[in-house]
Coordinates of C-alpha atoms in Angstrom, one line a residue:
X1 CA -72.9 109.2 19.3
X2 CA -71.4 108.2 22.1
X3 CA -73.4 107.7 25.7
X4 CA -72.5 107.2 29.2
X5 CA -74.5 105.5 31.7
X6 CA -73.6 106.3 35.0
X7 CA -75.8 103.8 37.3
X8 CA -76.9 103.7 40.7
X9 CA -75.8 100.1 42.3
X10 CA -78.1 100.0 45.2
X11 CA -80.2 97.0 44.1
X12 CA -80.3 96.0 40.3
X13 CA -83.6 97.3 38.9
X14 CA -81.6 100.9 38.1
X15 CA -78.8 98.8 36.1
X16 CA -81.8 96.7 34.7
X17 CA -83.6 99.2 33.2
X18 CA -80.7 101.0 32.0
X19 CA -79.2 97.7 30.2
X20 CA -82.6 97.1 28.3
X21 CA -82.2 100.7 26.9
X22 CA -79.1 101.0 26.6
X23 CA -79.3 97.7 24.1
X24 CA -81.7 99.3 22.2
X25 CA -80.0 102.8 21.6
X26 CA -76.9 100.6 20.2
X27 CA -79.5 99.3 18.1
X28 CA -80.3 102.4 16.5
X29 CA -76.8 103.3 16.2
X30 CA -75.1 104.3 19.1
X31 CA -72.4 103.6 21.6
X32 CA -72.9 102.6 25.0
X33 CA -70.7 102.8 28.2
X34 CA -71.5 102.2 31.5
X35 CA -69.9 103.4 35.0
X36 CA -70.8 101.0 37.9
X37 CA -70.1 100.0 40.9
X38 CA -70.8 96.6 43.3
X39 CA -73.0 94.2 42.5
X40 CA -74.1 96.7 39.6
X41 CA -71.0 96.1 37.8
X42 CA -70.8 92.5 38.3
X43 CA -74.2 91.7 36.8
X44 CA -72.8 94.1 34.0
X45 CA -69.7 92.0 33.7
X46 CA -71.7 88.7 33.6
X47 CA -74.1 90.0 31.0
X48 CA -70.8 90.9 28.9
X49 CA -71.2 94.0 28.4
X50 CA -67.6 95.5 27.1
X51 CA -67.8 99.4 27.8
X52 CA -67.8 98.6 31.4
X53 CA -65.9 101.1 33.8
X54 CA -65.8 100.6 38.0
X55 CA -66.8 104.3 39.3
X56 CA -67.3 104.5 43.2
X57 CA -70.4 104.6 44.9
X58 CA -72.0 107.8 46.3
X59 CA -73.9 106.2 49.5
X60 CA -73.9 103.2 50.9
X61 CA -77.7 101.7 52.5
X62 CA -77.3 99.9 55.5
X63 CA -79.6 97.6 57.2
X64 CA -80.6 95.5 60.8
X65 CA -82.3 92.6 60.8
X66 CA -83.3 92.4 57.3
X67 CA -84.6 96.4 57.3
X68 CA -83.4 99.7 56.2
X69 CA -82.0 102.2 59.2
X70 CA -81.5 106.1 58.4
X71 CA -79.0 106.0 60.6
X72 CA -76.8 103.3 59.9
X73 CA -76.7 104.5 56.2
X74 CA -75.8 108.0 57.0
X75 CA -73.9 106.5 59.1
X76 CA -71.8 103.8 56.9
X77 CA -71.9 107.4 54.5
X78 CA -69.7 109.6 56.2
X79 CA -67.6 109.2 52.9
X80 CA -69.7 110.5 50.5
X81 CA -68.3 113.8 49.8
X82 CA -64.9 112.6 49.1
X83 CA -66.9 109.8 47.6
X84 CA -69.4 111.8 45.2
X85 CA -65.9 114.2 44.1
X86 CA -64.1 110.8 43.1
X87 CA -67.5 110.2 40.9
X88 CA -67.6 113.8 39.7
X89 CA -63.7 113.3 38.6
X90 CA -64.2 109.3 36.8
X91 CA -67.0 111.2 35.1
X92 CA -65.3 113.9 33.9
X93 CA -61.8 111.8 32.6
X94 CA -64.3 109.0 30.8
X95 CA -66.0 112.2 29.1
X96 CA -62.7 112.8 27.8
X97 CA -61.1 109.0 27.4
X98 CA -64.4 108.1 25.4
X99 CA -65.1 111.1 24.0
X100 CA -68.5 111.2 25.1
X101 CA -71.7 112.8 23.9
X102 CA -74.4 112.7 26.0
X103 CA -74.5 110.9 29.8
X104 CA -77.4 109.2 31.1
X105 CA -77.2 109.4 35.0
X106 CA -79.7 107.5 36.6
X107 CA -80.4 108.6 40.4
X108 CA -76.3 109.4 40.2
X109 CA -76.0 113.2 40.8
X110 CA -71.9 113.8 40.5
X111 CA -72.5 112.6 37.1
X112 CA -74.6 115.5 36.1
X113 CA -72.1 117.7 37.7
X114 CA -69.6 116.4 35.5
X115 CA -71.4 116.5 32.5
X116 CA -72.8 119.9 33.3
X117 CA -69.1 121.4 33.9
X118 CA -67.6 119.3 30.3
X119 CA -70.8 121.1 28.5
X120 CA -72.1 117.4 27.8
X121 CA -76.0 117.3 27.6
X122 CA -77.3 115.1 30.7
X123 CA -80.2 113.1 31.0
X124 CA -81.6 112.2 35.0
X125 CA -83.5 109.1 35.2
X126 CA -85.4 108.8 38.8
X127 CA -88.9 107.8 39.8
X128 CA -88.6 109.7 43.0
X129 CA -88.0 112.9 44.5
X130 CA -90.5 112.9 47.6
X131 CA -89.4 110.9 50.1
X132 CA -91.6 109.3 53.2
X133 CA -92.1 106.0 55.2
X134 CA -94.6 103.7 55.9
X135 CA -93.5 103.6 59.8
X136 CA -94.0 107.7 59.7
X137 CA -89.9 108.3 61.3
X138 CA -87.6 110.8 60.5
X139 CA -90.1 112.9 58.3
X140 CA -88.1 116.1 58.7
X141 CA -85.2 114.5 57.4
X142 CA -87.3 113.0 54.2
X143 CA -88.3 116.0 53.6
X144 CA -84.9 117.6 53.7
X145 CA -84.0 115.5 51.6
X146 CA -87.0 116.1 49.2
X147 CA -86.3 119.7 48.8
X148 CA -82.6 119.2 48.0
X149 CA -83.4 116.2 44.9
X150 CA -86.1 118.6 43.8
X151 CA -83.4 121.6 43.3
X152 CA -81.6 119.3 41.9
X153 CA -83.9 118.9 39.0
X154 CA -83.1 122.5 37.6
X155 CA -79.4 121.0 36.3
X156 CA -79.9 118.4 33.7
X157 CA -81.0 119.3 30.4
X158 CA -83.9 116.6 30.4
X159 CA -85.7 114.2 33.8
X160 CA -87.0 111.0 32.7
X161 CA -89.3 109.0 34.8
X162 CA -89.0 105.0 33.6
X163 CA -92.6 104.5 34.5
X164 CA -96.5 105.0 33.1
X165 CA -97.9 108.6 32.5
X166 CA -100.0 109.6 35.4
X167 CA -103.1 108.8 36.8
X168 CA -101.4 105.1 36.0
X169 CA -97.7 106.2 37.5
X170 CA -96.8 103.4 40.0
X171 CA -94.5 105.4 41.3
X172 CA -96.6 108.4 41.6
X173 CA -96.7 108.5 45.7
X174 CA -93.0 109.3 45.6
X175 CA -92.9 112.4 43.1
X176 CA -94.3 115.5 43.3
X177 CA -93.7 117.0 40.0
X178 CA -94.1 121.3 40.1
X179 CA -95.6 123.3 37.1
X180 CA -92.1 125.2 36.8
X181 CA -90.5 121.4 36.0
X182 CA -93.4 120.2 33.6
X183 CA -91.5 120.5 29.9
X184 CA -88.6 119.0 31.4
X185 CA -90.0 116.0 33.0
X186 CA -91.1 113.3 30.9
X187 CA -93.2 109.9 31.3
X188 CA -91.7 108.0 29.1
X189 CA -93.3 104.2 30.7
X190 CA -91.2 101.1 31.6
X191 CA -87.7 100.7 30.6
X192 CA -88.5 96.8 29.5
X193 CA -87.3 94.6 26.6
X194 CA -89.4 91.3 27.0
X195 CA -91.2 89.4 24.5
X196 CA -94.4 87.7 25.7
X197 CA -94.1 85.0 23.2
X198 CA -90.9 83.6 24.5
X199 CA -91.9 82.6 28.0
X200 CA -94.2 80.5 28.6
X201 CA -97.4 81.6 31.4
X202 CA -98.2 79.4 33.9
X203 CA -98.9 79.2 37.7
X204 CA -96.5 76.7 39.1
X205 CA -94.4 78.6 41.7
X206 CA -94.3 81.3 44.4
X207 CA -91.3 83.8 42.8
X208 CA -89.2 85.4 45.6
X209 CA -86.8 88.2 44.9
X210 CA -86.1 91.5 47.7
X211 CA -82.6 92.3 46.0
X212 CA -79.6 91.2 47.2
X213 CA -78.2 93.7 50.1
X214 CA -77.4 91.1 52.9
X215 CA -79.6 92.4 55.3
X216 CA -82.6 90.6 53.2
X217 CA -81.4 87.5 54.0
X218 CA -83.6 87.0 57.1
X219 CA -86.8 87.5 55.0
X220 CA -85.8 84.3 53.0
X221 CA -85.6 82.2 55.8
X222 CA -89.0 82.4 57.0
X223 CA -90.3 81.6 53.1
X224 CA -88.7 78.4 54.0
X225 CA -90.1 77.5 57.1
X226 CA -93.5 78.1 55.4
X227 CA -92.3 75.8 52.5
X228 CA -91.4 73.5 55.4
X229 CA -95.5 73.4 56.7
X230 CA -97.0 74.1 53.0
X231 CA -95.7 71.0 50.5
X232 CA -98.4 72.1 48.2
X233 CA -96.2 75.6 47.4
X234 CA -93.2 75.2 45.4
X235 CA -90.6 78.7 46.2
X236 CA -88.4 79.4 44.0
X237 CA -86.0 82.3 45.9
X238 CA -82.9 84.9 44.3
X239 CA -80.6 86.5 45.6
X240 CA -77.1 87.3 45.0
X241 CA -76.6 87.8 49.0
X242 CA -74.6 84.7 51.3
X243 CA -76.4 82.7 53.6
X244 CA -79.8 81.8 51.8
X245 CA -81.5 78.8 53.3
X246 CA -80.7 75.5 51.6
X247 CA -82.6 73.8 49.2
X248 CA -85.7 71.7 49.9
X249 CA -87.9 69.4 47.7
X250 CA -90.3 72.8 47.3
X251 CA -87.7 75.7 48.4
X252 CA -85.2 76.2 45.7
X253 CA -82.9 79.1 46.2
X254 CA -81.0 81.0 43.3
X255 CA -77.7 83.1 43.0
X256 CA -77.3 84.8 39.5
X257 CA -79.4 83.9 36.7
X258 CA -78.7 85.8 33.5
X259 CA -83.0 85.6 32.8
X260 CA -84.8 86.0 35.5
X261 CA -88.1 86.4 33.6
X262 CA -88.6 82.5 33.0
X263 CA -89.1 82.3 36.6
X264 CA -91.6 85.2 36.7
X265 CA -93.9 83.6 34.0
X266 CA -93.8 80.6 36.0
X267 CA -95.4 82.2 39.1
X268 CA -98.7 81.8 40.7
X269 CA -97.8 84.8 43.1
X270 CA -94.5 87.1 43.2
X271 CA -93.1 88.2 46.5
X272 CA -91.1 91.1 46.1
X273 CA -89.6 94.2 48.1
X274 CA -91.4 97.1 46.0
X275 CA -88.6 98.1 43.7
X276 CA -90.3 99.9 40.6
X277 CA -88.9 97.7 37.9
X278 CA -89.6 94.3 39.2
X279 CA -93.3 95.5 40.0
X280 CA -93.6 96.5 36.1
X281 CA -92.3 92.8 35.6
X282 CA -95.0 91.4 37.5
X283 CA -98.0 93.5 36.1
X284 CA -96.4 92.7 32.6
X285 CA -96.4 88.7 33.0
X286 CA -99.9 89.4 35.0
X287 CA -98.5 88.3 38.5
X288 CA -100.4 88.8 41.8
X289 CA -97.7 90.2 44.0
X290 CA -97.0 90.1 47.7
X291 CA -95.0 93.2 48.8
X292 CA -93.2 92.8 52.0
X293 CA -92.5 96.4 53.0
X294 CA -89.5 97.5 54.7
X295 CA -91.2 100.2 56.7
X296 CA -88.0 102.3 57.3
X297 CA -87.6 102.4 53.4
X298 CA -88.6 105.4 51.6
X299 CA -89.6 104.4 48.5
X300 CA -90.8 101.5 48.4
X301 CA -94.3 101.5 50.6
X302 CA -95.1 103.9 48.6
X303 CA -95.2 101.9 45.3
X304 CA -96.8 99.0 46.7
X305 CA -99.6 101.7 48.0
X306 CA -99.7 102.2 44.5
X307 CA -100.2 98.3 43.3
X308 CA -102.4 97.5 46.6
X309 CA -104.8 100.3 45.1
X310 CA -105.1 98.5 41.5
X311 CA -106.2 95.2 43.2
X312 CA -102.9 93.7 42.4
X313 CA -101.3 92.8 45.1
X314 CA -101.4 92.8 48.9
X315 CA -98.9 94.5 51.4
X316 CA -97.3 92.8 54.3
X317 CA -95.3 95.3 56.5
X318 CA -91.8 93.5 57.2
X319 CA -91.5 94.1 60.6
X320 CA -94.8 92.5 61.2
X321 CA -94.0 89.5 58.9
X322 CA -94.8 86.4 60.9
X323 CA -95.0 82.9 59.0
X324 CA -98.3 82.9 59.6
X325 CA -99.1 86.4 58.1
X326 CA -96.8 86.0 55.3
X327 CA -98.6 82.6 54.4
X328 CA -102.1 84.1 54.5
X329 CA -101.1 86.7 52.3
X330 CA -100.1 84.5 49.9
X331 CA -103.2 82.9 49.7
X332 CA -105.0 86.3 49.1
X333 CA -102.8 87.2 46.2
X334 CA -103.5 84.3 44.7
X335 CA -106.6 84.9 44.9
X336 CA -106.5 88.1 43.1
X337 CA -106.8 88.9 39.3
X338 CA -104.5 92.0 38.5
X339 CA -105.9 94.5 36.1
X340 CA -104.8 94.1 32.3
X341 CA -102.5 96.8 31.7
X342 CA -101.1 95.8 28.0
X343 CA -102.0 98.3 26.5
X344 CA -100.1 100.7 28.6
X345 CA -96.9 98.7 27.8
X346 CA -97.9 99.1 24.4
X347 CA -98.0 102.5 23.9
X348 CA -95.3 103.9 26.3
X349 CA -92.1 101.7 25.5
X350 CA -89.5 103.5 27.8
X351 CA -87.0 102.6 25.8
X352 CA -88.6 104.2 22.7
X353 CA -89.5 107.4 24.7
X354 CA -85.9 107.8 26.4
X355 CA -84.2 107.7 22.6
X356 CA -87.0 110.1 22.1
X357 CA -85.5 112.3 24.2
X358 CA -82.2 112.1 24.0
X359 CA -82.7 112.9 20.0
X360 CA -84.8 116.4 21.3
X361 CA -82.0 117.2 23.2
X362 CA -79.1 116.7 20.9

């Protein structure tokens, strides 16, 4: 069988949990492709991943002073219906040049369309389809926008959410799931491929990673002015973005790394932006985290509500995020002990549940 992945580029944790599974479908015997775009398909192309094809993006998130704006991404989106019929088109010729079986969208919708219109089955993977902030603006629109993903959901043949079964969904703020949708959306847990044995635990470091749109860049700087006043912290920041702060004797800044889970293990405390995969990273290796909310951003809050409620981890609203504040929540998440949750990674493999799946549907 032959599979597309058609993957969202707006931060990596979509092309992340996409890579581990597809690796393991090619492992039980089938043939992977991915359509990408940005910094997506360049962490593709330094993986090596062959079946690589550049498809255009469908929006484009936009940002001031290190936080997410509505309007600047609607804004800097003006494009996307000539931009989402150029996806729908790709989709629809690599159908044909690869003679593709089944394509696995993930929060991409042209793609289904394409799929849909060739009579190729179609799996959605997305973790979201109600949308709100933590500032409280532009509800009406969120909403808007909630109905219209939530309609969407009537046109692939299956919707897979990469995360834990509910009441332990970390995602479960941002989806709102009705009875009419209930046999075709499936839990299938975290989209991971890590082995515990090969990394090494300890709690040497404070881990730093909010993605690597530029307009992040500001939240790095003042991690090093604390590593300037606290010697007895050693950062260790990524980010694929320009203009990090330079290296110190305990602030040591990272472009691409092909693994960034050596790091992880290494942590005392993970500061991250409240993507869904890298939080399932952190609960895996045990990691306190500090989430530093964007509070224009309407997804993230949301899953940090999520990890603040399991007593693992403590929220610092971005637009609020002093030095000082920033450093004192460190020190409390340090001070936390995250709930064990292996034996939720045990039993839902995401990877093992999306092949799952796919087999039901074919």
């Amino acid at each position: 069988m032959n599979v597309l992945f058609v993957v969202c580029g707006e931060g990596l944790g979509h092309t992340s949990r996409c890579l581990h599974t597809a690796r393991y479908l090619e492992a039980h015997g089938f043939t992977c492709h991915f359509a990408a775009y940005d910094t997506s398909f360049r962490f593709l192309q330094r993986q090596g991943w062959q079946r690589l094809h550049r498809t255009p993006r469908e929006v484009t998130l936009a940002g001031n002073n290190g936080f997410f704006t509505l309007t600047g991404t609607l804004n800097d989106s003006k494009g996307v219906p000539v931009n989402m019929y150029r996806s729908y088109r790709m989709v629809q010729d690599l159908i044909d040049a690869e003679h593709i079986d089944l394509v696995v969208a993930d929060t991409m919708y042209a793609a289904v369309v394409a799929a849909r219109r060739k009579g190729v089955p179609t799996v959605f993977i997305t973790n979201q389809n109600t949308f709100c902030t933590l500032s409280g603006e532009s509800a009406a629109a969120w909403k808007a926008l909630g109905r219209m993903v939530s309609s969407f959901f009537s046109l692939p043949d299956a919707i897979v959410v990469p995360d834990f079964a509910p009441p332990d969904t970390i995602s479960g703020y941002n989806l709102t799931i009705p009875d009419t949708m209930n046999g075709k959306v499936r839990f299938v847990g975290p989209m991971l491929a890590i082995d515990r044995a090969a990394y090494p635990v300890s709690s040497d470091t404070v881990f730093a990673s909010f993605g690597g749109e530029p307009f992040k860049v500001p939240l790095y700087h003042r991690l090093a002015d604390i590593a300037r006043r606290r010697e007895d912290l050693s950062f260790s920041v990524f980010s694929n973005a320009d203009g990090l702060p330079p290296a110190s004797k305990n602030f040591t800044p990272y472009g691409f790394v092909p693994d960034l889970y050596p790091h992880l293990a290494r942590a005392k405390v993970a500061i991250l932006h409240g993507g869904l995969t890298s939080l399932h990273e952190s609960l895996f290796f045990g990691k306190p985290v500090v989430v530093v909310i964007d509070p224009h951003h309407p997804e993230q809050g949301n899953n940090a509500r999520k990890i603040q409620d399991m007593g693992a981890g403590v929220i610092v609203r971005g637009d609020t995020a002093t030095e000082d504040n920033l450093e004192a929540a460190i020190d409390a998440a340090a001070a936390l002990r995250p709930p064990g949750v292996a034996h939720l990674f045990g039993h839902q493999d995401g990877r093992t549940g999306t092949l799952r799946v796919i087999e039901e549907i074919l």
